[in-house]
Every structure is written in C-alpha cells, then in structure tokens.
Coordinates of C-alpha atoms in Angstrom, one line a residue:
Chain A
X1 CA 17.7 49.4 -33.5
X2 CA 15.4 51.3 -31.2
X3 CA 11.8 52.0 -31.8
X4 CA 11.5 55.0 -29.5
X5 CA 13.5 58.1 -30.5
X6 CA 16.6 58.5 -28.3
X7 CA 16.3 60.9 -25.4
X8 CA 18.9 63.6 -25.1
X9 CA 19.4 65.8 -22.1
X10 CA 20.8 69.2 -22.8
X11 CA 22.2 71.3 -19.9
X12 CA 23.0 75.0 -20.1
X13 CA 22.3 78.0 -17.9
X14 CA 21.7 80.2 -21.0
X15 CA 18.1 79.9 -22.4
X16 CA 19.2 81.0 -25.9
X17 CA 21.7 78.1 -26.0
X18 CA 19.1 75.6 -24.8
X19 CA 16.7 76.9 -27.4
X20 CA 19.1 76.6 -30.3
X21 CA 20.5 73.3 -29.3
X22 CA 17.0 71.9 -28.5
X23 CA 15.4 73.0 -31.7
X24 CA 18.3 71.5 -33.6
X25 CA 17.8 68.1 -32.0
X26 CA 14.1 68.0 -31.5
X27 CA 12.9 66.8 -34.9
X28 CA 14.9 63.6 -34.5
X29 CA 15.1 63.2 -30.7
X30 CA 13.2 63.6 -27.6
X31 CA 14.8 66.5 -25.8
X32 CA 14.8 67.3 -22.1
X33 CA 16.4 70.6 -21.1
X34 CA 17.9 71.5 -17.7
X35 CA 18.9 75.1 -16.9
X36 CA 21.1 74.1 -14.0
X37 CA 23.5 71.3 -13.0
X38 CA 21.3 70.4 -10.1
X39 CA 18.2 70.0 -12.3
X40 CA 20.3 68.0 -14.8
X41 CA 21.2 65.5 -12.1
X42 CA 17.5 65.1 -11.1
X43 CA 16.6 64.4 -14.7
X44 CA 19.5 62.0 -15.4
X45 CA 18.6 60.0 -12.3
X46 CA 14.9 59.7 -13.2
X47 CA 13.9 56.8 -15.5
X48 CA 14.0 56.3 -18.4
X49 CA 17.5 57.6 -18.2
X50 CA 18.6 59.9 -21.1
X51 CA 20.7 58.2 -23.8
X52 CA 23.1 61.1 -24.1
X53 CA 23.9 64.2 -22.2
X54 CA 25.1 67.4 -23.8
X55 CA 26.6 69.4 -20.9
X56 CA 27.7 73.0 -20.8
X57 CA 30.9 73.5 -18.8
X58 CA 30.5 77.0 -17.4
X59 CA 27.5 77.3 -15.2
X60 CA 26.8 79.1 -11.9
X61 CA 26.8 77.1 -8.6
X62 CA 27.4 73.7 -10.1
X63 CA 29.6 73.7 -13.2
X64 CA 29.9 71.0 -15.9
X65 CA 32.8 69.2 -14.1
X66 CA 30.8 68.9 -10.9
X67 CA 27.8 67.5 -12.8
X68 CA 30.0 65.0 -14.6
X69 CA 31.7 63.9 -11.4
X70 CA 28.3 63.3 -9.7
X71 CA 27.0 61.4 -12.8
X72 CA 30.1 59.2 -12.7
X73 CA 29.7 58.5 -9.0
X74 CA 26.2 57.2 -9.3
X75 CA 25.9 53.6 -10.7
X76 CA 22.5 54.5 -12.2
X77 CA 24.0 57.3 -14.4
X78 CA 27.6 56.2 -14.8
X79 CA 27.0 54.7 -18.2
X80 CA 25.3 57.7 -19.8
X81 CA 27.7 59.2 -22.3
X82 CA 28.4 62.9 -21.7
X83 CA 29.5 65.3 -24.4
X84 CA 30.8 68.6 -23.2
X85 CA 29.6 71.7 -24.9
X86 CA 32.2 74.4 -24.4
X87 CA 32.5 78.0 -25.5
X88 CA 35.9 78.3 -24.1
X89 CA 38.8 79.1 -26.4
X90 CA 41.7 77.2 -24.8
X91 CA 41.9 73.4 -25.2
X92 CA 42.6 72.9 -21.5
X93 CA 38.9 72.6 -20.7
X94 CA 38.3 70.1 -23.4
X95 CA 41.2 68.0 -22.2
X96 CA 40.1 68.3 -18.6
X97 CA 36.5 67.2 -19.6
X98 CA 37.8 64.2 -21.5
X99 CA 40.1 63.3 -18.5
X100 CA 37.1 63.3 -16.2
X101 CA 35.2 60.9 -18.4
X102 CA 33.4 62.9 -21.0
X103 CA 33.2 61.0 -24.3
X104 CA 33.7 64.0 -26.5
X105 CA 33.2 67.8 -26.7
X106 CA 31.7 70.2 -29.2
X107 CA 32.5 73.9 -29.2
X108 CA 30.2 76.9 -29.3
X109 CA 28.9 78.6 -31.4
X110 CA 27.4 75.3 -32.5
X111 CA 27.5 74.2 -36.1
X112 CA 24.3 72.2 -36.7
X113 CA 25.8 69.6 -39.1
X114 CA 28.7 68.9 -36.6
X115 CA 26.4 68.7 -33.6
X116 CA 24.0 66.3 -35.3
X117 CA 26.9 64.1 -36.6
X118 CA 28.5 63.9 -33.1
X119 CA 25.2 63.2 -31.5
X120 CA 24.4 60.4 -34.0
X121 CA 27.9 58.9 -33.5
X122 CA 27.6 58.8 -29.8
X123 CA 24.1 57.4 -29.8
X124 CA 25.2 54.7 -32.2
X125 CA 28.1 53.9 -29.9
X126 CA 25.8 53.7 -27.0
X127 CA 23.4 51.4 -28.8
X128 CA 26.2 49.2 -29.8
X129 CA 27.5 49.0 -26.2
X130 CA 24.0 48.3 -25.0
X131 CA 23.5 45.6 -27.6
X132 CA 26.8 43.9 -26.7
X133 CA 25.9 44.0 -23.1
X134 CA 22.5 42.3 -23.9
X135 CA 24.3 40.0 -26.3
X136 CA 26.7 38.9 -23.6
X137 CA 23.9 38.2 -21.2
X138 CA 22.1 36.3 -23.9
X139 CA 25.2 34.2 -24.8
X140 CA 25.8 33.3 -21.1
X141 CA 22.3 32.0 -20.8
X142 CA 22.7 30.2 -24.1
X143 CA 26.0 28.5 -23.0
X144 CA 24.4 27.4 -19.8
X145 CA 21.4 26.1 -21.6
X146 CA 23.5 24.1 -24.0
X147 CA 25.8 22.9 -21.3
X148 CA 22.8 21.7 -19.5
X149 CA 21.6 20.0 -22.6
X150 CA 25.0 18.3 -23.0
X151 CA 24.9 17.1 -19.4
X152 CA 21.5 15.7 -20.1
X153 CA 22.6 13.9 -23.2
X154 CA 25.5 12.4 -21.3
X155 CA 23.2 11.2 -18.5
X156 CA 20.6 9.8 -20.8
X157 CA 23.3 8.0 -22.9
X158 CA 24.8 6.3 -19.8
X159 CA 21.3 5.3 -18.7
X160 CA 20.4 3.9 -22.1
X161 CA 23.6 1.9 -22.2
X162 CA 23.0 0.6 -18.6
X163 CA 19.4 -0.2 -19.3
X164 CA 20.4 -2.2 -22.4
X165 CA 22.8 -4.2 -20.2
X166 CA 20.0 -4.6 -17.7
X167 CA 17.5 -6.1 -20.2
X168 CA 19.8 -9.1 -20.3
X169 CA 19.9 -9.6 -16.6
X170 CA 16.9 -7.9 -15.0
X171 CA 17.5 -7.0 -11.4
X172 CA 15.0 -5.2 -9.3
X173 CA 13.4 -1.9 -10.4
X174 CA 15.4 1.2 -9.9
X175 CA 18.6 -0.8 -9.4
X176 CA 20.5 1.6 -11.5
X177 CA 19.3 4.7 -9.7
X178 CA 19.9 3.0 -6.4
X179 CA 23.5 2.1 -7.3
X180 CA 24.0 5.6 -8.3
X181 CA 22.8 7.0 -5.1
X182 CA 24.7 4.5 -3.0
X183 CA 27.9 5.4 -4.6
X184 CA 27.1 9.1 -4.2
X185 CA 26.3 8.6 -0.5
X186 CA 29.4 6.7 0.1
X187 CA 31.6 9.1 -1.8
X188 CA 30.0 12.0 0.1
X189 CA 30.6 10.2 3.4
X190 CA 34.3 9.7 2.4
X191 CA 35.1 13.0 0.9
X192 CA 36.6 14.4 4.1
X193 CA 38.5 11.3 4.9
X194 CA 42.3 12.1 4.7
X195 CA 42.9 9.3 2.2
X196 CA 40.1 10.4 -0.2
X197 CA 39.8 14.1 0.3
X198 CA 42.2 14.9 -2.6
X199 CA 40.2 12.8 -5.1
X200 CA 36.7 13.3 -4.0
X201 CA 35.7 16.8 -5.1
X202 CA 32.2 17.7 -6.2
X203 CA 33.0 17.0 -9.8
X204 CA 34.6 13.6 -9.3
X205 CA 31.7 12.5 -7.0
X206 CA 29.3 13.4 -9.8
X207 CA 31.2 11.6 -12.4
X208 CA 31.4 8.5 -10.1
X209 CA 27.7 8.5 -9.4
X210 CA 26.9 9.1 -13.1
X211 CA 29.2 6.2 -14.2
X212 CA 28.2 3.7 -11.6
X213 CA 25.2 2.2 -13.6
X214 CA 27.7 1.1 -16.3
X215 CA 29.4 -1.4 -13.9
X216 CA 27.6 -4.5 -15.4
X217 CA 27.6 -3.3 -19.0
X218 CA 29.9 -6.3 -20.0
X219 CA 27.1 -8.7 -19.2
X220 CA 25.8 -8.0 -22.7
X221 CA 28.7 -10.3 -23.8
X222 CA 27.7 -13.2 -21.6
X223 CA 25.7 -16.0 -23.3
X224 CA 22.1 -16.4 -22.1
X225 CA 22.5 -20.0 -20.9
X226 CA 25.0 -18.8 -18.4
X227 CA 23.7 -15.4 -17.6
X228 CA 20.1 -16.5 -17.1
X229 CA 20.8 -20.0 -15.7
X230 CA 18.5 -20.6 -12.7
X231 CA 20.8 -22.9 -10.8
X232 CA 24.4 -22.7 -9.6
X233 CA 27.1 -22.1 -12.3
X234 CA 29.7 -24.7 -13.0
X235 CA 33.3 -23.7 -12.5
X236 CA 33.8 -23.2 -16.3
X237 CA 30.5 -21.3 -16.5
X238 CA 31.6 -19.0 -13.7
X239 CA 34.9 -18.4 -15.5
X240 CA 32.9 -17.1 -18.4
X241 CA 30.6 -15.1 -16.2
X242 CA 33.7 -13.4 -14.6
X243 CA 34.8 -12.1 -18.0
X244 CA 31.9 -9.5 -17.9
X245 CA 34.1 -7.1 -15.9
X246 CA 36.8 -7.1 -18.5
X247 CA 34.4 -7.1 -21.4
X248 CA 32.7 -4.0 -20.0
X249 CA 36.0 -2.1 -19.4
X250 CA 37.3 -3.1 -22.8
X251 CA 34.2 -1.8 -24.5
X252 CA 34.4 1.6 -22.7
X253 CA 38.2 1.7 -23.4
X254 CA 37.4 1.3 -27.1
X255 CA 34.8 4.1 -26.9
X256 CA 37.4 6.2 -25.2
X257 CA 39.9 5.6 -27.9
X258 CA 37.3 6.6 -30.5
X259 CA 36.9 10.0 -29.0
X260 CA 39.3 12.8 -29.8
X261 CA 40.1 13.7 -26.3
X262 CA 39.9 12.2 -22.9
X263 CA 36.4 12.2 -21.4
X264 CA 36.5 12.2 -17.6
X265 CA 33.5 10.2 -16.8
X266 CA 34.4 7.5 -19.4
X267 CA 37.7 7.0 -17.6
X268 CA 35.9 6.5 -14.3
X269 CA 33.2 4.3 -15.9
X270 CA 36.0 2.0 -17.3
X271 CA 37.5 1.6 -13.8
X272 CA 34.2 0.9 -12.3
X273 CA 33.4 -1.8 -14.9
X274 CA 36.8 -3.3 -14.5
X275 CA 37.2 -3.4 -10.7
X276 CA 33.7 -3.8 -9.4
X277 CA 34.2 -7.4 -8.5
X278 CA 37.6 -6.9 -6.9
X279 CA 37.7 -7.3 -3.2
X280 CA 39.8 -5.6 -0.6
X281 CA 41.3 -8.9 0.6
X282 CA 42.6 -9.6 -3.0
X283 CA 40.2 -12.4 -3.7
X284 CA 38.1 -10.8 -6.4
X285 CA 38.4 -10.8 -10.2
X286 CA 39.4 -10.1 -13.0
X287 CA 42.9 -9.1 -11.6
X288 CA 42.7 -11.2 -8.4
X289 CA 43.7 -13.2 -6.6
X290 CA 46.4 -10.8 -5.4
X291 CA 47.6 -8.9 -2.4
X292 CA 45.0 -7.2 -0.2
X293 CA 44.1 -3.8 -1.6
X294 CA 44.0 -1.9 1.6
X295 CA 47.2 -0.1 0.9
X296 CA 46.8 3.4 -0.5
X297 CA 47.7 4.1 -4.1
X298 CA 45.1 1.8 -5.7
X299 CA 42.8 3.2 -8.3
X300 CA 40.1 5.2 -6.5
X301 CA 37.2 3.2 -7.9
X302 CA 38.7 0.1 -6.5
X303 CA 38.0 1.5 -3.2
X304 CA 34.5 2.8 -3.8
X305 CA 32.8 0.1 -5.8
X306 CA 33.6 -2.8 -3.4
X307 CA 32.0 -0.8 -0.7
X308 CA 28.9 -0.8 -2.9
X309 CA 28.9 -4.5 -2.8
X310 CA 28.6 -4.3 1.0
X311 CA 25.4 -2.5 0.7
X312 CA 23.5 -5.2 -1.3
X313 CA 22.8 -7.6 1.6
X314 CA 21.5 -4.8 3.7
X315 CA 18.8 -3.7 1.3
X316 CA 15.4 -5.5 1.8
X317 CA 14.4 -5.2 -1.9
X318 CA 17.5 -7.2 -2.8
X319 CA 16.7 -10.2 -0.7
X320 CA 16.0 -12.3 -3.8
X321 CA 18.4 -15.3 -3.3
X322 CA 20.3 -15.2 -6.6
X323 CA 20.9 -11.5 -6.3
X324 CA 22.6 -11.5 -2.9
X325 CA 26.3 -11.3 -3.5
X326 CA 28.3 -13.3 -1.1
X327 CA 29.1 -11.0 1.8
X328 CA 32.8 -11.2 2.4
X329 CA 32.9 -9.0 5.4
X330 CA 31.5 -9.7 8.9
X331 CA 29.2 -7.0 10.2
X332 CA 29.5 -5.4 6.9
X333 CA 26.6 -3.0 7.1
X334 CA 27.9 -0.5 9.6
X335 CA 29.1 2.7 8.1
X336 CA 31.6 3.2 10.9
X337 CA 33.1 -0.2 10.1
X338 CA 33.4 0.8 6.5
X339 CA 35.1 4.0 7.3
X340 CA 37.5 2.2 9.7
X341 CA 38.3 -0.3 7.0
X342 CA 39.4 2.1 4.3
Chain B
X1 CA 10.8 89.6 -43.3
X2 CA 13.9 87.8 -44.4
X3 CA 15.0 90.9 -46.3
X4 CA 14.3 93.1 -43.3
X5 CA 16.5 91.1 -40.9
X6 CA 19.3 90.8 -43.5
X7 CA 20.1 94.5 -43.2
X8 CA 20.8 94.6 -39.5
X9 CA 24.4 95.4 -38.7
X10 CA 26.2 92.9 -36.4
X11 CA 23.7 90.2 -37.2
X12 CA 24.9 87.2 -39.3
X13 CA 21.4 86.2 -40.5
X14 CA 22.6 83.3 -42.5
X15 CA 24.5 81.7 -39.6
X16 CA 21.7 82.4 -37.1
X17 CA 19.0 80.9 -39.4
X18 CA 21.1 77.8 -40.0
X19 CA 21.3 77.3 -36.3
X20 CA 17.6 76.8 -36.1
X21 CA 17.5 74.8 -39.4
X22 CA 16.2 77.8 -41.4
X23 CA 12.9 78.2 -39.4
X24 CA 12.3 82.0 -39.5
X25 CA 9.5 81.8 -36.9
X26 CA 11.8 80.1 -34.3
X27 CA 14.6 82.5 -35.1
X28 CA 12.5 85.6 -34.7
X29 CA 11.1 84.3 -31.4
X30 CA 14.6 83.6 -30.1
X31 CA 16.0 87.0 -31.3
X32 CA 13.1 88.7 -29.6
X33 CA 13.9 86.9 -26.3
X34 CA 17.6 87.7 -26.7
X35 CA 16.7 91.4 -27.2
X36 CA 14.6 91.3 -24.0
X37 CA 16.6 89.3 -21.5
X38 CA 20.0 90.8 -21.4
X39 CA 19.3 94.5 -20.8
X40 CA 20.0 94.1 -17.1
X41 CA 23.3 92.2 -17.6
X42 CA 25.5 95.3 -17.7
X43 CA 24.4 96.7 -14.4
X44 CA 24.8 93.3 -12.9
X45 CA 28.3 93.0 -14.2
X46 CA 29.3 96.4 -12.8
X47 CA 27.7 95.4 -9.5
X48 CA 29.5 92.1 -9.3
X49 CA 32.8 93.7 -10.1
X50 CA 32.2 96.4 -7.5
X51 CA 31.3 93.7 -5.0
X52 CA 34.6 91.9 -5.8
X53 CA 32.8 88.9 -7.5
X54 CA 34.7 88.7 -10.8
X55 CA 33.7 85.1 -11.3
X56 CA 30.0 85.9 -11.5
X57 CA 30.8 89.0 -13.7
X58 CA 32.8 86.8 -16.0
X59 CA 30.1 84.2 -16.2
X60 CA 27.5 86.8 -17.2
X61 CA 29.8 88.1 -20.0
X62 CA 30.4 84.5 -21.0
X63 CA 26.7 83.7 -21.1
X64 CA 26.0 86.8 -23.2
X65 CA 28.8 85.9 -25.6
X66 CA 27.4 82.3 -25.9
X67 CA 23.8 83.4 -26.4
X68 CA 24.9 86.0 -29.0
X69 CA 27.0 83.5 -30.7
X70 CA 24.2 80.9 -30.9
X71 CA 22.0 83.4 -32.7
X72 CA 24.5 84.9 -35.1
X73 CA 24.6 88.2 -33.2
X74 CA 28.3 88.5 -34.1
X75 CA 29.0 92.1 -33.0
X76 CA 27.7 91.4 -29.5
X77 CA 29.5 88.1 -29.4
X78 CA 32.8 89.7 -30.3
X79 CA 32.6 92.5 -27.8
X80 CA 31.3 90.3 -25.0
X81 CA 34.2 87.9 -25.6
X82 CA 36.6 90.8 -25.2
X83 CA 34.8 91.7 -22.0
X84 CA 35.0 88.2 -20.7
X85 CA 38.8 88.1 -21.3
X86 CA 39.2 91.5 -19.7
X87 CA 37.4 90.3 -16.5
X88 CA 39.3 87.0 -16.5
X89 CA 42.7 88.6 -17.0
X90 CA 41.9 91.4 -14.6
X91 CA 42.5 94.4 -16.9
X92 CA 42.7 97.8 -15.4
X93 CA 39.3 98.9 -14.0
X94 CA 38.8 101.7 -16.6
X95 CA 39.5 99.4 -19.5
X96 CA 37.0 96.9 -18.3
X97 CA 34.5 99.7 -17.6
X98 CA 34.9 100.9 -21.1
X99 CA 34.4 97.4 -22.5
X100 CA 31.2 97.1 -20.5
X101 CA 29.9 100.4 -21.9
X102 CA 30.8 99.3 -25.4
X103 CA 29.1 95.9 -25.0
X104 CA 26.0 97.7 -23.6
X105 CA 25.9 100.1 -26.5
X106 CA 26.3 97.4 -29.2
X107 CA 23.6 95.2 -27.5
X108 CA 21.3 98.2 -27.2
X109 CA 21.8 99.1 -30.9
X110 CA 20.9 95.6 -31.9
X111 CA 17.9 95.6 -29.6
X112 CA 16.6 98.8 -31.1
X113 CA 17.1 97.6 -34.7
X114 CA 15.3 94.4 -33.8
X115 CA 12.5 96.2 -32.1
X116 CA 11.7 98.0 -35.4
X117 CA 12.0 95.0 -37.6
X118 CA 10.3 92.2 -35.6
X119 CA 6.6 92.4 -35.8
X120 CA 4.9 93.4 -32.6
X121 CA 3.7 90.7 -30.3
X122 CA 0.3 89.3 -31.1
X123 CA -2.5 90.8 -28.9
X124 CA -3.0 88.9 -25.7
X125 CA -5.2 85.8 -26.3
X126 CA -8.9 86.1 -25.4
X127 CA -9.6 83.9 -22.5
X128 CA -12.2 81.3 -23.2
X129 CA -14.7 80.2 -20.7
X130 CA -13.6 76.7 -19.7
X131 CA -14.4 74.4 -16.9
X132 CA -12.0 72.6 -14.5
X133 CA -13.0 69.3 -16.3
X134 CA -11.9 70.8 -19.6
X135 CA -8.7 72.1 -18.2
X136 CA -7.6 69.0 -16.2
X137 CA -6.1 67.0 -19.1
X138 CA -4.0 69.9 -20.3
X139 CA -2.9 70.8 -16.8
X140 CA -2.0 67.1 -16.2
X141 CA 0.1 67.1 -19.3
X142 CA 1.8 70.3 -18.4
X143 CA 2.7 69.0 -14.9
X144 CA 4.2 65.9 -16.4
X145 CA 6.2 67.7 -19.1
X146 CA 7.4 70.5 -16.8
X147 CA 8.5 68.0 -14.1
X148 CA 10.5 65.9 -16.6
X149 CA 11.8 69.1 -18.4
X150 CA 10.5 68.0 -21.7
X151 CA 11.3 70.7 -24.2
X152 CA 8.1 69.9 -26.1
X153 CA 6.2 71.7 -23.3
X154 CA 7.2 75.0 -25.2
X155 CA 5.2 74.3 -28.4
X156 CA 2.3 72.9 -26.2
X157 CA 2.2 76.2 -24.2
X158 CA 2.3 78.2 -27.4
X159 CA -0.6 76.2 -28.9
X160 CA -2.8 76.4 -25.8
X161 CA -2.7 80.1 -25.2
X162 CA -6.5 80.6 -25.0
X163 CA -7.0 77.8 -22.5
X164 CA -4.0 78.9 -20.5
X165 CA -5.2 82.5 -20.5
X166 CA -8.4 81.2 -18.7
X167 CA -6.3 79.4 -16.2
X168 CA -3.5 81.8 -15.6
X169 CA -5.1 85.2 -16.1
X170 CA -2.7 88.0 -15.7
X171 CA 0.1 85.5 -14.9
X172 CA 0.0 84.1 -18.5
X173 CA 2.8 86.3 -19.8
X174 CA 5.0 85.5 -16.8
X175 CA 4.3 81.8 -17.3
X176 CA 5.0 81.9 -21.0
X177 CA 8.3 83.6 -20.3
X178 CA 9.3 81.1 -17.7
X179 CA 8.6 78.2 -20.0
X180 CA 10.3 79.9 -22.9
X181 CA 13.4 80.5 -20.8
X182 CA 13.5 76.9 -19.5
X183 CA 12.8 77.9 -15.9
X184 CA 10.5 74.9 -15.6
X185 CA 10.7 74.8 -11.8
X186 CA 9.4 78.3 -11.3
X187 CA 6.8 77.7 -14.0
X188 CA 5.6 74.7 -12.0
X189 CA 5.1 76.9 -8.9
X190 CA 3.1 79.4 -10.9
X191 CA 1.0 76.6 -12.3
X192 CA 0.4 75.3 -8.8
X193 CA -0.7 78.7 -7.7
X194 CA -3.2 79.2 -10.5
X195 CA -4.5 75.6 -10.2
X196 CA -5.2 76.1 -6.5
X197 CA -7.2 79.3 -7.3
X198 CA -9.2 77.9 -10.2
X199 CA -12.6 76.6 -8.8
X200 CA -12.7 72.8 -8.8
X201 CA -9.3 72.2 -10.5
X202 CA -7.1 71.3 -7.5
X203 CA -9.4 68.3 -6.8
X204 CA -8.2 66.8 -10.0
X205 CA -4.6 66.6 -8.7
X206 CA -4.9 65.2 -5.2
X207 CA -1.2 64.3 -5.1
X208 CA 0.0 67.9 -5.5
X209 CA 0.4 69.9 -2.4
X210 CA 0.0 73.3 -4.2
X211 CA 2.4 74.9 -1.8
X212 CA -0.1 74.5 1.1
X213 CA 1.7 71.8 3.0
X214 CA 5.4 72.4 4.0

C-alpha cells in the first residue's frame, strides 16, 4: 500500500536494547532511534512523523508514560500508534500503558518473530486507518460532486422544458431567467415578513426560483391559431387560452405521480403553473372568480406568482403591446405597496 | 568463532544470535560494547544507594538486566533481575550489597571470557589526506542523519572510517562510541567541533553555529 518503507521510532535508554531492536527492524523498515523521552518527542514531532513508536517504559527523567501522555496531548502526534516495550514482570505496567492509550505491548527480552509480527500488525492497522480516512474524504468530495451534478441535471431539465414551451410563444430574450430572478428577489424581500417567514427558507426560495420558468409550460397544449393570433382573442378563444394554466399543472402532476417519491420542486412547479393567473381580488383563472385571496392560508405560490405579474409593466424590455398583462393594481410597481398588500 | 562463543558460561548464544537475526558480526560487536559499557554500573549503584537514591539504583540494575537479556547474557540477566527486586523491595543493606557484588562478579567473568574470545579491535584506520570539498557531502549526510536519529548512521560511520579519521583525528574513537551507543546529540557536538577546526569545512555549512554563537 505504501511505496516508502514505514518509519519506526524506537525509544530506549539502553543502547544494547536499541541495537537489538533496531537491527531486527532495519532490513524491512526505516528505523529512527531515541535514547531519551525528550529526544523521542522531538523526532515524533518532526515530519514525516513515524508510522509506529516502540517505547520503553522505564527510562530516567522522562519515562514511557510521560512520553505517551505528551504524544497524546499533541494533535500532530496523537494518531501515531505506540507499542510499549516493557521488561517488567507484573502486568500492572502493561495495563497502565494500555489505559493511557498504548495500542499494545511487547515484553523484553524480545523474541524476534513476535516483535516483527506485532509491528507488522500495527503498521497494517495504521495503513487501514489512514486509508479509511482518505477514503472518507474522497467519498465526501464525490458525494458533493454528484449532488452538484444532480442539481445541474435538475436545472437543465427545467430549462429545457421551459424553453420548449417558449418556442411556441416566443417572449423576449432571457424571459425565463428574468422570471426566475424576479421571483427570487420577491421571495428574498418577503422572507422576513411574519406571514411568509415560516415558508420562505433558503431551500424553498431556491425551489421557487428554479420552478418559476415552468409557469407557462401548458401553452404547449394551446393551438397555434389561438396562441399565435396577432389580434384580440374572442371570448371562446380566450376560454381555450385560459386552459394553459391547468394543462401545465396537470402535466406536472402526472410527472409527479410517475416518480416514486415526492419531489419538492415539482410540487412547487405545479402550484406555480396552476395559480400564476390567479389574482388577489379573486378575478383570475382557472379557479376564479372567487373570494379575494388576501386572507392567509392560501397556497404560498398563489401569493408569490401574482406579484410577479405586477413586475411586467414596469420592465422596459416588456413594453411590447401584446405582452403587457393587464395591470390590475394601481401604482403597482412600488415594492412598499406590494409588501403592504400581502 | 561460533564454536568459541558457544562455550562461554552464562551466554545463551543461540538466543542472542537469533535476536540479531543470526548475524555474527553484529552480535560480536554488541557483545563487545556490552562488555565495555557496564563496568562502572556497580560503583554507581552503590553510590546511588548511599546517597539515598534507590530509584536511580534500581533503574541501573533494570537497564543492565534488559541489556543482558537482549544479548542472551542469561547469567547476568538473572542476577541483575534479583538485584533490581532487592532494591525495589528494600532488602536489608547487606543482602543488597551482596547481590551487587555477585552481579559485578558474574559480569566481570563474562567480560573476561569475551575479551579472550572476541578478536581484538582492528588497528586504528589510517587517515587519508582529504580536502574539505571531499568531506563536505559525507559531513552533510552525517548531520542530517544524526539530527533525525536515523539508525542507518551507524553503518555509514563504520564504512567511512578513513575519511572520518581525517576529519576527527584522535576524537574518532569517541565519536564512534557515541554513535554506536545512540548518543547522537553528543556525537553532533563532537562533529561540530571537528568541522570548525578543519580548514575550509565550516564554510560548507553556513547554517550551523558550531557552538560559537550562544
């Protein structure tokens, strides 16, 4: 798994012990040897950090427990596994060492096969831990990347659908993007309003803006001679034109039914398509005429999308006669007035 | 050589050799070190006990036990273990004193046996004539390895004896011993000292203070 041989730090105040242990390990590993606890800490803290530390317990000045405690206290050395090398006869020291965070212990006099087996085991464990750590970091980035890709697919699909609807009834350039940003601006402006604050969190605002371009998707179902008629529509023709709201919401509802679980933005898109010609005074369609909608408890989009309608006359690019929707509100372009009205 | 060492009482040759993966050269070198470095331990233990410092006395006995155990010096290991317990459990002074004497005797016997069996040290290496430019790469490597306590500095020092003799002069043996006994910090100081005295060498290591500053 690693190209470089692992580095093992051995710590003992007795040179003979360092020699024997070091010569045992050296053919397979890179060995660094410290003859005191203090020196061991210096080496452990320098990079590259050792992969494993074999630590003698009984040493003058700073004993093995002190060294272990300092290694554990330093974030840079906390994760280096420490194996105690103990010549003591009681098991107390071993237990104490394990208690303080040593991963294992080996007893002196050392038996080469046992030392090598333990060292190999703990190096493999460390490599597995390091690999998992790397793997987790990798997976996190991968999940983010795929989520981002998903988001993008969603947005592109919505736009493709909306553009398809638009080809039948070309409005000005960037109409879709503009609608999106109007809705977002309005929703952001309203998010602290007591009546909206519960609904309009970041996520819902995003879903609203994303779904807004789908409001006219039902126009795909309106015959050309009505949709593209240059003059004024007859009463009958207008009745057919009005069905685009319901056609759109029905199509999205069908799509919703085809999915296995509820998709948040589809629910919002459906409401926008359905209600985008409703008016607060109850005179819109397809559900109107009915009571004025100013009372709370109406679907949220019913409140947002009519506000969008107010923006149309105010936009200079939209001053093409047939595109100006009848403005039903006096002085409708003042944001303060809008806020006071909801 | 194998046969010679196999007849030493109190030495478990098979165990000791296994500990160094059967390499006789390493084993002889370590035994030689062991026979040299603990002669002063017994006086120190007596002194610590007299100065009411049983913890340090116990640690010395403990270290001797550990070192002996590592190399298969089982007789020393056994008596040192008994001594460690005597100090830990505060045996009567005469009992402890007797154990110290026993340990000293067994260690000295082993030392004498080893002295007659281990070949004498090779003659001191002949110092080559080398320039600062030739020494600089080796010295740079030594600094790096000693500072990071790389154990591989030991074979490097053994392999570079002629060049090091030119650099360190009469300090070579002291340096070799420091490196062999893992006292890398003191070895660094000695290296600094010799570098600063070798004409033109210090200039190759502008970042080292050579003990002049602070």
